[in-house]
Amino acid sequence: MKALWPELHRGDAEPWPKSAAVVEAWRLFHAGDFKAAIAAGLKAGGDGLTVANKAQAIQANYLEKNEKAKLDAFLAVAARAEAQQASQPNNPNAHYLEAYALGRYSQGISIAEALVQGLGVKIKSALERAIALQPKHADAHVALGAFHAEVIDKVGRLLARGQGADLRTGLQMLDTALKLNPKSAITLMECANGYVMLEGDKRMPEAEKLYASAAALTPRDAMERLDVEMAKAELED
């Protein structure tokens, strides 16, 4: 796992753990035993909270079938990540995972409702903080690009400005994410979706190519396998 670590974590720029307990939690995560990774990360504490939060977010996003349980899991991750920032204010993934969880929660309740609740501001702020702390955080770039794209897509460019969302920034974030992590299935798919939301059908041929590239990747761990399978399913539809 240590040899593969730079590629496995090109997206979130997570450093190699200092604790054997946290290493074990990440081993469980990459093997796809997300529930065990959550438990191991919580028990380890400290940096272990990062793997626990990521594991619970991925478990909820891809595998949880009950909608209420999924939304509750995202809120739990967001709360835990926000609390983690108190002891680890310079941990980029404490900020990123708060934003990720709130973003998925927002998609679950509808983007419009999330904006009314003020979640857009929290998501944008957390992602910008993650990027400020780690400029090579590809996942934060793609998530921030997706934020701009989804807000513009749902409320239009004019109203989106009130939420701090604009076309140019969204495109810049997505472009940067692709440069930082071009062999990530989820990055390819999120960029494809974002480009179409921001610029419409003229980006559709490019989006289809990005999905095809995602589907052709060889997954290196369980999470990547879920992403590649998603890309294949989208192409079949």
PDB file of C-alpha atoms in Angstrom:
ATOM      1  CA  MET A   1       0.000   0.000   0.000  1.00  0.00           C
ATOM      2  CA  LYS A   2       2.839   2.387   0.773  1.00  0.00           C
ATOM      3  CA  ALA A   3       4.261   1.984  -2.739  1.00  0.00           C
ATOM      4  CA  LEU A   4       0.868   2.775  -4.261  1.00  0.00           C
ATOM      5  CA  TRP A   5       0.083   5.589  -1.820  1.00  0.00           C
ATOM      6  CA  PRO A   6       1.089   8.540  -4.059  1.00  0.00           C
ATOM      7  CA  GLU A   7      -1.289   7.329  -6.788  1.00  0.00           C
ATOM      8  CA  LEU A   8      -4.071   6.239  -4.438  1.00  0.00           C
ATOM      9  CA  HIS A   9      -4.014   9.660  -2.791  1.00  0.00           C
ATOM     10  CA  ARG A  10      -3.253  11.877  -5.760  1.00  0.00           C
ATOM     11  CA  GLY A  11      -6.781  13.200  -5.399  1.00  0.00           C
ATOM     12  CA  ASP A  12      -6.842  14.114  -1.717  1.00  0.00           C
ATOM     13  CA  ALA A  13      -3.086  14.642  -1.126  1.00  0.00           C
ATOM     14  CA  GLU A  14      -3.310  12.783   2.188  1.00  0.00           C
ATOM     15  CA  PRO A  15       0.207  12.154   3.590  1.00  0.00           C
ATOM     16  CA  TRP A  16       1.393   8.697   4.617  1.00  0.00           C
ATOM     17  CA  PRO A  17       0.120   8.084   8.186  1.00  0.00           C
ATOM     18  CA  LYS A  18       2.461   8.318  11.141  1.00  0.00           C
ATOM     19  CA  SER A  19       0.430   5.849  13.198  1.00  0.00           C
ATOM     20  CA  ALA A  20       0.214   2.095  12.551  1.00  0.00           C
ATOM     21  CA  ALA A  21      -3.427   2.192  13.646  1.00  0.00           C
ATOM     22  CA  VAL A  22      -4.217   4.789  10.990  1.00  0.00           C
ATOM     23  CA  VAL A  23      -2.294   2.790   8.380  1.00  0.00           C
ATOM     24  CA  GLU A  24      -4.517  -0.175   9.200  1.00  0.00           C
ATOM     25  CA  ALA A  25      -7.653   1.947   8.894  1.00  0.00           C
ATOM     26  CA  TRP A  26      -6.549   3.056   5.433  1.00  0.00           C
ATOM     27  CA  ARG A  27      -5.771  -0.554   4.491  1.00  0.00           C
ATOM     28  CA  LEU A  28      -9.351  -1.467   5.334  1.00  0.00           C
ATOM     29  CA  PHE A  29     -10.596   1.507   3.328  1.00  0.00           C
ATOM     30  CA  HIS A  30      -8.638   0.647   0.201  1.00  0.00           C
ATOM     31  CA  ALA A  31      -9.724  -2.999   0.518  1.00  0.00           C
ATOM     32  CA  GLY A  32     -13.359  -1.866   0.467  1.00  0.00           C
ATOM     33  CA  ASP A  33     -14.259  -2.730   4.059  1.00  0.00           C
ATOM     34  CA  PHE A  34     -15.623   0.733   4.676  1.00  0.00           C
ATOM     35  CA  LYS A  35     -17.529  -0.064   7.859  1.00  0.00           C
ATOM     36  CA  ALA A  36     -14.417  -1.559   9.454  1.00  0.00           C
ATOM     37  CA  ALA A  37     -12.394   1.444   8.258  1.00  0.00           C
ATOM     38  CA  ILE A  38     -14.858   3.774   9.971  1.00  0.00           C
ATOM     39  CA  ALA A  39     -14.534   1.901  13.255  1.00  0.00           C
ATOM     40  CA  ALA A  40     -10.745   1.673  13.033  1.00  0.00           C
ATOM     41  CA  GLY A  41     -10.376   5.345  12.138  1.00  0.00           C
ATOM     42  CA  LEU A  42     -12.606   6.499  14.973  1.00  0.00           C
ATOM     43  CA  LYS A  43     -10.739   4.291  17.443  1.00  0.00           C
ATOM     44  CA  ALA A  44      -7.379   5.665  16.279  1.00  0.00           C
ATOM     45  CA  GLY A  45      -8.557   9.267  16.601  1.00  0.00           C
ATOM     46  CA  GLY A  46      -6.471  12.202  15.366  1.00  0.00           C
ATOM     47  CA  ASP A  47      -5.566  11.593  11.730  1.00  0.00           C
ATOM     48  CA  GLY A  48      -7.727   8.489  11.894  1.00  0.00           C
ATOM     49  CA  LEU A  49     -10.779  10.756  11.746  1.00  0.00           C
ATOM     50  CA  THR A  50      -9.898  11.525   8.138  1.00  0.00           C
ATOM     51  CA  VAL A  51     -10.127   7.910   7.027  1.00  0.00           C
ATOM     52  CA  ALA A  52     -13.247   7.365   9.138  1.00  0.00           C
ATOM     53  CA  ASN A  53     -14.924  10.358   7.527  1.00  0.00           C
ATOM     54  CA  LYS A  54     -13.908   9.406   4.013  1.00  0.00           C
ATOM     55  CA  ALA A  55     -14.999   5.803   4.510  1.00  0.00           C
ATOM     56  CA  GLN A  56     -18.394   6.821   5.860  1.00  0.00           C
ATOM     57  CA  ALA A  57     -18.889   9.339   3.053  1.00  0.00           C
ATOM     58  CA  ILE A  58     -18.044   6.759   0.376  1.00  0.00           C
ATOM     59  CA  GLN A  59     -20.158   4.085   2.057  1.00  0.00           C
ATOM     60  CA  ALA A  60     -23.116   6.468   2.123  1.00  0.00           C
ATOM     61  CA  ASN A  61     -22.652   7.798  -1.387  1.00  0.00           C
ATOM     62  CA  TYR A  62     -22.210   4.498  -3.215  1.00  0.00           C
ATOM     63  CA  LEU A  63     -23.617   1.699  -1.091  1.00  0.00           C
ATOM     64  CA  GLU A  64     -26.318   2.993   1.264  1.00  0.00           C
ATOM     65  CA  LYS A  65     -29.782   2.327  -0.187  1.00  0.00           C
ATOM     66  CA  ASN A  66     -31.879   3.985   2.508  1.00  0.00           C
ATOM     67  CA  GLU A  67     -32.159   7.678   1.686  1.00  0.00           C
ATOM     68  CA  LYS A  68     -32.596   8.872   5.277  1.00  0.00           C
ATOM     69  CA  ALA A  69     -29.649   6.792   6.462  1.00  0.00           C
ATOM     70  CA  LYS A  70     -27.582   8.223   3.621  1.00  0.00           C
ATOM     71  CA  LEU A  71     -28.426  11.822   4.508  1.00  0.00           C
ATOM     72  CA  ASP A  72     -27.840  11.173   8.221  1.00  0.00           C
ATOM     73  CA  ALA A  73     -24.421   9.711   7.401  1.00  0.00           C
ATOM     74  CA  PHE A  74     -23.432  12.773   5.394  1.00  0.00           C
ATOM     75  CA  LEU A  75     -24.479  15.069   8.246  1.00  0.00           C
ATOM     76  CA  ALA A  76     -22.490  12.943  10.716  1.00  0.00           C
ATOM     77  CA  VAL A  77     -19.380  13.172   8.530  1.00  0.00           C
ATOM     78  CA  ALA A  78     -19.785  16.925   8.098  1.00  0.00           C
ATOM     79  CA  ALA A  79     -20.162  17.467  11.851  1.00  0.00           C
ATOM     80  CA  ARG A  80     -17.181  15.266  12.676  1.00  0.00           C
ATOM     81  CA  ALA A  81     -14.997  16.927  10.038  1.00  0.00           C
ATOM     82  CA  GLU A  82     -15.944  20.365  11.318  1.00  0.00           C
ATOM     83  CA  ALA A  83     -15.035  19.287  14.853  1.00  0.00           C
ATOM     84  CA  GLN A  84     -11.734  17.882  13.564  1.00  0.00           C
ATOM     85  CA  GLN A  85     -10.835  21.341  12.274  1.00  0.00           C
ATOM     86  CA  ALA A  86     -10.697  22.600  15.859  1.00  0.00           C
ATOM     87  CA  SER A  87      -7.760  20.325  16.679  1.00  0.00           C
ATOM     88  CA  GLN A  88      -6.340  20.174  13.143  1.00  0.00           C
ATOM     89  CA  PRO A  89      -7.101  23.556  11.551  1.00  0.00           C
ATOM     90  CA  ASN A  90      -4.391  23.073   8.906  1.00  0.00           C
ATOM     91  CA  ASN A  91      -5.567  19.642   7.801  1.00  0.00           C
ATOM     92  CA  PRO A  92      -6.892  20.141   4.236  1.00  0.00           C
ATOM     93  CA  ASN A  93      -8.993  16.985   4.359  1.00  0.00           C
ATOM     94  CA  ALA A  94     -10.827  18.062   7.490  1.00  0.00           C
ATOM     95  CA  HIS A  95     -12.140  20.986   5.426  1.00  0.00           C
ATOM     96  CA  TYR A  96     -12.559  19.016   2.208  1.00  0.00           C
ATOM     97  CA  LEU A  97     -14.553  16.179   3.778  1.00  0.00           C
ATOM     98  CA  GLU A  98     -16.884  18.617   5.512  1.00  0.00           C
ATOM     99  CA  ALA A  99     -17.556  20.164   2.108  1.00  0.00           C
ATOM    100  CA  TYR A 100     -17.877  16.785   0.373  1.00  0.00           C
ATOM    101  CA  ALA A 101     -20.419  15.527   2.890  1.00  0.00           C
ATOM    102  CA  LEU A 102     -22.443  18.749   2.813  1.00  0.00           C
ATOM    103  CA  GLY A 103     -22.325  18.728  -0.980  1.00  0.00           C
ATOM    104  CA  ARG A 104     -23.710  15.198  -1.224  1.00  0.00           C
ATOM    105  CA  TYR A 105     -26.293  16.040   1.434  1.00  0.00           C
ATOM    106  CA  SER A 106     -27.300  19.085  -0.608  1.00  0.00           C
ATOM    107  CA  GLN A 107     -27.778  16.953  -3.705  1.00  0.00           C
ATOM    108  CA  GLY A 108     -29.993  14.677  -1.646  1.00  0.00           C
ATOM    109  CA  ILE A 109     -32.317  17.428  -0.421  1.00  0.00           C
ATOM    110  CA  SER A 110     -32.038  19.515  -3.658  1.00  0.00           C
ATOM    111  CA  ILE A 111     -29.513  22.221  -4.424  1.00  0.00           C
ATOM    112  CA  ALA A 112     -32.143  24.955  -4.165  1.00  0.00           C
ATOM    113  CA  GLU A 113     -33.138  23.909  -0.631  1.00  0.00           C
ATOM    114  CA  ALA A 114     -29.496  23.632   0.387  1.00  0.00           C
ATOM    115  CA  LEU A 115     -28.840  27.185  -0.784  1.00  0.00           C
ATOM    116  CA  VAL A 116     -31.809  28.418   1.243  1.00  0.00           C
ATOM    117  CA  GLN A 117     -30.274  26.718   4.291  1.00  0.00           C
ATOM    118  CA  GLY A 118     -26.984  28.519   3.702  1.00  0.00           C
ATOM    119  CA  LEU A 119     -25.056  25.345   2.924  1.00  0.00           C
ATOM    120  CA  GLY A 120     -23.626  26.770  -0.291  1.00  0.00           C
ATOM    121  CA  VAL A 121     -21.571  29.303   1.621  1.00  0.00           C
ATOM    122  CA  LYS A 122     -20.209  26.624   3.971  1.00  0.00           C
ATOM    123  CA  ILE A 123     -19.308  24.284   1.117  1.00  0.00           C
ATOM    124  CA  LYS A 124     -17.554  26.973  -0.909  1.00  0.00           C
ATOM    125  CA  SER A 125     -15.649  28.287   2.119  1.00  0.00           C
ATOM    126  CA  ALA A 126     -14.488  24.826   3.200  1.00  0.00           C
ATOM    127  CA  LEU A 127     -13.269  23.931  -0.293  1.00  0.00           C
ATOM    128  CA  GLU A 128     -11.423  27.212  -0.713  1.00  0.00           C
ATOM    129  CA  ARG A 129      -9.745  26.631   2.647  1.00  0.00           C
ATOM    130  CA  ALA A 130      -8.705  23.108   1.619  1.00  0.00           C
ATOM    131  CA  ILE A 131      -7.157  24.446  -1.595  1.00  0.00           C
ATOM    132  CA  ALA A 132      -5.410  27.265   0.240  1.00  0.00           C
ATOM    133  CA  LEU A 133      -3.838  24.701   2.579  1.00  0.00           C
ATOM    134  CA  GLN A 134      -3.001  22.221  -0.207  1.00  0.00           C
ATOM    135  CA  PRO A 135      -2.971  23.749  -3.733  1.00  0.00           C
ATOM    136  CA  LYS A 136      -2.532  20.278  -5.279  1.00  0.00           C
ATOM    137  CA  HIS A 137      -5.727  18.924  -3.736  1.00  0.00           C
ATOM    138  CA  ALA A 138      -7.376  17.710  -6.959  1.00  0.00           C
ATOM    139  CA  ASP A 139     -10.534  16.499  -5.232  1.00  0.00           C
ATOM    140  CA  ALA A 140     -11.150  19.917  -3.696  1.00  0.00           C
ATOM    141  CA  HIS A 141     -10.654  21.571  -7.096  1.00  0.00           C
ATOM    142  CA  VAL A 142     -13.141  19.271  -8.791  1.00  0.00           C
ATOM    143  CA  ALA A 143     -15.637  19.663  -5.940  1.00  0.00           C
ATOM    144  CA  LEU A 144     -15.366  23.450  -6.081  1.00  0.00           C
ATOM    145  CA  GLY A 145     -15.805  23.356  -9.851  1.00  0.00           C
ATOM    146  CA  ALA A 146     -18.867  21.163  -9.376  1.00  0.00           C
ATOM    147  CA  PHE A 147     -20.211  23.634  -6.805  1.00  0.00           C
ATOM    148  CA  HIS A 148     -20.028  26.508  -9.294  1.00  0.00           C
ATOM    149  CA  ALA A 149     -21.531  24.325 -12.027  1.00  0.00           C
ATOM    150  CA  GLU A 150     -24.445  22.997  -9.994  1.00  0.00           C
ATOM    151  CA  VAL A 151     -25.421  26.367  -8.569  1.00  0.00           C
ATOM    152  CA  ILE A 152     -25.349  27.976 -12.011  1.00  0.00           C
ATOM    153  CA  ASP A 153     -27.267  25.042 -13.489  1.00  0.00           C
ATOM    154  CA  LYS A 154     -29.990  25.203 -10.819  1.00  0.00           C
ATOM    155  CA  VAL A 155     -30.515  28.966 -10.351  1.00  0.00           C
ATOM    156  CA  GLY A 156     -28.948  30.563 -13.442  1.00  0.00           C
ATOM    157  CA  ARG A 157     -25.841  32.697 -13.818  1.00  0.00           C
ATOM    158  CA  LEU A 158     -27.346  35.900 -12.456  1.00  0.00           C
ATOM    159  CA  LEU A 159     -28.688  34.483  -9.191  1.00  0.00           C
ATOM    160  CA  ALA A 160     -25.628  32.268  -8.843  1.00  0.00           C
ATOM    161  CA  ARG A 161     -23.472  35.345  -8.356  1.00  0.00           C
ATOM    162  CA  GLY A 162     -25.217  35.890  -5.032  1.00  0.00           C
ATOM    163  CA  GLN A 163     -23.902  32.488  -3.955  1.00  0.00           C
ATOM    164  CA  GLY A 164     -20.384  33.304  -5.155  1.00  0.00           C
ATOM    165  CA  ALA A 165     -20.666  31.008  -8.178  1.00  0.00           C
ATOM    166  CA  ASP A 166     -19.473  32.018 -11.629  1.00  0.00           C
ATOM    167  CA  LEU A 167     -18.741  30.338 -14.949  1.00  0.00           C
ATOM    168  CA  ARG A 168     -15.094  31.324 -15.286  1.00  0.00           C
ATOM    169  CA  THR A 169     -14.067  30.104 -11.830  1.00  0.00           C
ATOM    170  CA  GLY A 170     -15.973  26.876 -12.273  1.00  0.00           C
ATOM    171  CA  LEU A 171     -14.178  26.097 -15.525  1.00  0.00           C
ATOM    172  CA  GLN A 172     -10.801  26.971 -14.007  1.00  0.00           C
ATOM    173  CA  MET A 173     -11.372  24.630 -11.068  1.00  0.00           C
ATOM    174  CA  LEU A 174     -12.375  21.737 -13.329  1.00  0.00           C
ATOM    175  CA  ASP A 175      -9.453  22.315 -15.694  1.00  0.00           C
ATOM    176  CA  THR A 176      -7.016  22.348 -12.774  1.00  0.00           C
ATOM    177  CA  ALA A 177      -8.492  19.143 -11.336  1.00  0.00           C
ATOM    178  CA  LEU A 178      -7.961  17.348 -14.659  1.00  0.00           C
ATOM    179  CA  LYS A 179      -4.359  18.485 -14.796  1.00  0.00           C
ATOM    180  CA  LEU A 180      -3.694  17.401 -11.224  1.00  0.00           C
ATOM    181  CA  ASN A 181      -5.389  14.000 -11.410  1.00  0.00           C
ATOM    182  CA  PRO A 182      -6.030  12.937 -15.035  1.00  0.00           C
ATOM    183  CA  LYS A 183      -6.266   9.213 -14.266  1.00  0.00           C
ATOM    184  CA  SER A 184      -9.028   9.452 -11.691  1.00  0.00           C
ATOM    185  CA  ALA A 185     -12.405   8.088 -12.784  1.00  0.00           C
ATOM    186  CA  ILE A 186     -14.386  10.338 -10.449  1.00  0.00           C
ATOM    187  CA  THR A 187     -12.426  13.411 -11.548  1.00  0.00           C
ATOM    188  CA  LEU A 188     -13.081  12.601 -15.207  1.00  0.00           C
ATOM    189  CA  MET A 189     -16.802  12.091 -14.575  1.00  0.00           C
ATOM    190  CA  GLU A 190     -17.296  15.135 -12.366  1.00  0.00           C
ATOM    191  CA  CYS A 191     -15.463  17.306 -14.893  1.00  0.00           C
ATOM    192  CA  ALA A 192     -17.598  15.905 -17.705  1.00  0.00           C
ATOM    193  CA  ASN A 193     -20.769  16.725 -15.785  1.00  0.00           C
ATOM    194  CA  GLY A 194     -19.489  20.152 -14.783  1.00  0.00           C
ATOM    195  CA  TYR A 195     -18.473  21.172 -18.287  1.00  0.00           C
ATOM    196  CA  VAL A 196     -21.928  20.336 -19.638  1.00  0.00           C
ATOM    197  CA  MET A 197     -23.700  22.164 -16.800  1.00  0.00           C
ATOM    198  CA  LEU A 198     -21.539  25.230 -17.367  1.00  0.00           C
ATOM    199  CA  GLU A 199     -21.421  25.364 -21.159  1.00  0.00           C
ATOM    200  CA  GLY A 200     -24.175  23.113 -22.410  1.00  0.00           C
ATOM    201  CA  ASP A 201     -24.330  20.697 -25.297  1.00  0.00           C
ATOM    202  CA  LYS A 202     -21.249  22.048 -27.022  1.00  0.00           C
ATOM    203  CA  ARG A 203     -19.199  20.246 -24.362  1.00  0.00           C
ATOM    204  CA  MET A 204     -21.116  16.968 -24.748  1.00  0.00           C
ATOM    205  CA  PRO A 205     -18.646  15.261 -27.137  1.00  0.00           C
ATOM    206  CA  GLU A 206     -15.809  16.044 -24.730  1.00  0.00           C
ATOM    207  CA  ALA A 207     -17.897  14.843 -21.785  1.00  0.00           C
ATOM    208  CA  GLU A 208     -18.544  11.530 -23.531  1.00  0.00           C
ATOM    209  CA  LYS A 209     -14.811  11.092 -24.110  1.00  0.00           C
ATOM    210  CA  LEU A 210     -14.107  11.786 -20.451  1.00  0.00           C
ATOM    211  CA  TYR A 211     -16.648   9.157 -19.402  1.00  0.00           C
ATOM    212  CA  ALA A 212     -15.129   6.671 -21.837  1.00  0.00           C
ATOM    213  CA  SER A 213     -11.682   7.369 -20.384  1.00  0.00           C
ATOM    214  CA  ALA A 214     -13.038   6.826 -16.868  1.00  0.00           C
ATOM    215  CA  ALA A 215     -14.650   3.527 -17.838  1.00  0.00           C
ATOM    216  CA  ALA A 216     -11.400   2.294 -19.412  1.00  0.00           C
ATOM    217  CA  LEU A 217      -9.305   2.797 -16.274  1.00  0.00           C
ATOM    218  CA  THR A 218      -8.001  -0.113 -14.233  1.00  0.00           C
ATOM    219  CA  PRO A 219      -9.077   0.477 -10.615  1.00  0.00           C
ATOM    220  CA  ARG A 220      -6.374   0.403  -7.962  1.00  0.00           C
ATOM    221  CA  ASP A 221      -8.649   0.038  -4.956  1.00  0.00           C
ATOM    222  CA  ALA A 222     -12.278  -0.544  -3.987  1.00  0.00           C
ATOM    223  CA  MET A 223     -13.341   3.097  -4.251  1.00  0.00           C
ATOM    224  CA  GLU A 224     -11.878   3.411  -7.740  1.00  0.00           C
ATOM    225  CA  ARG A 225     -13.687   0.215  -8.731  1.00  0.00           C
ATOM    226  CA  LEU A 226     -16.983   1.800  -7.689  1.00  0.00           C
ATOM    227  CA  ASP A 227     -16.155   4.871  -9.784  1.00  0.00           C
ATOM    228  CA  VAL A 228     -15.171   2.859 -12.853  1.00  0.00           C
ATOM    229  CA  GLU A 229     -18.325   0.758 -12.576  1.00  0.00           C
ATOM    230  CA  MET A 230     -20.368   3.954 -12.373  1.00  0.00           C
ATOM    231  CA  ALA A 231     -18.727   5.277 -15.520  1.00  0.00           C
ATOM    232  CA  LYS A 232     -19.459   2.035 -17.372  1.00  0.00           C
ATOM    233  CA  ALA A 233     -23.096   2.109 -16.242  1.00  0.00           C
ATOM    234  CA  GLU A 234     -23.511   5.705 -17.433  1.00  0.00           C
ATOM    235  CA  LEU A 235     -22.091   4.829 -20.855  1.00  0.00           C
ATOM    236  CA  GLU A 236     -24.454   1.856 -21.174  1.00  0.00           C
ATOM    237  CA  ASP A 237     -27.433   4.127 -20.423  1.00  0.00           C
TER     238      ASP A 237
END
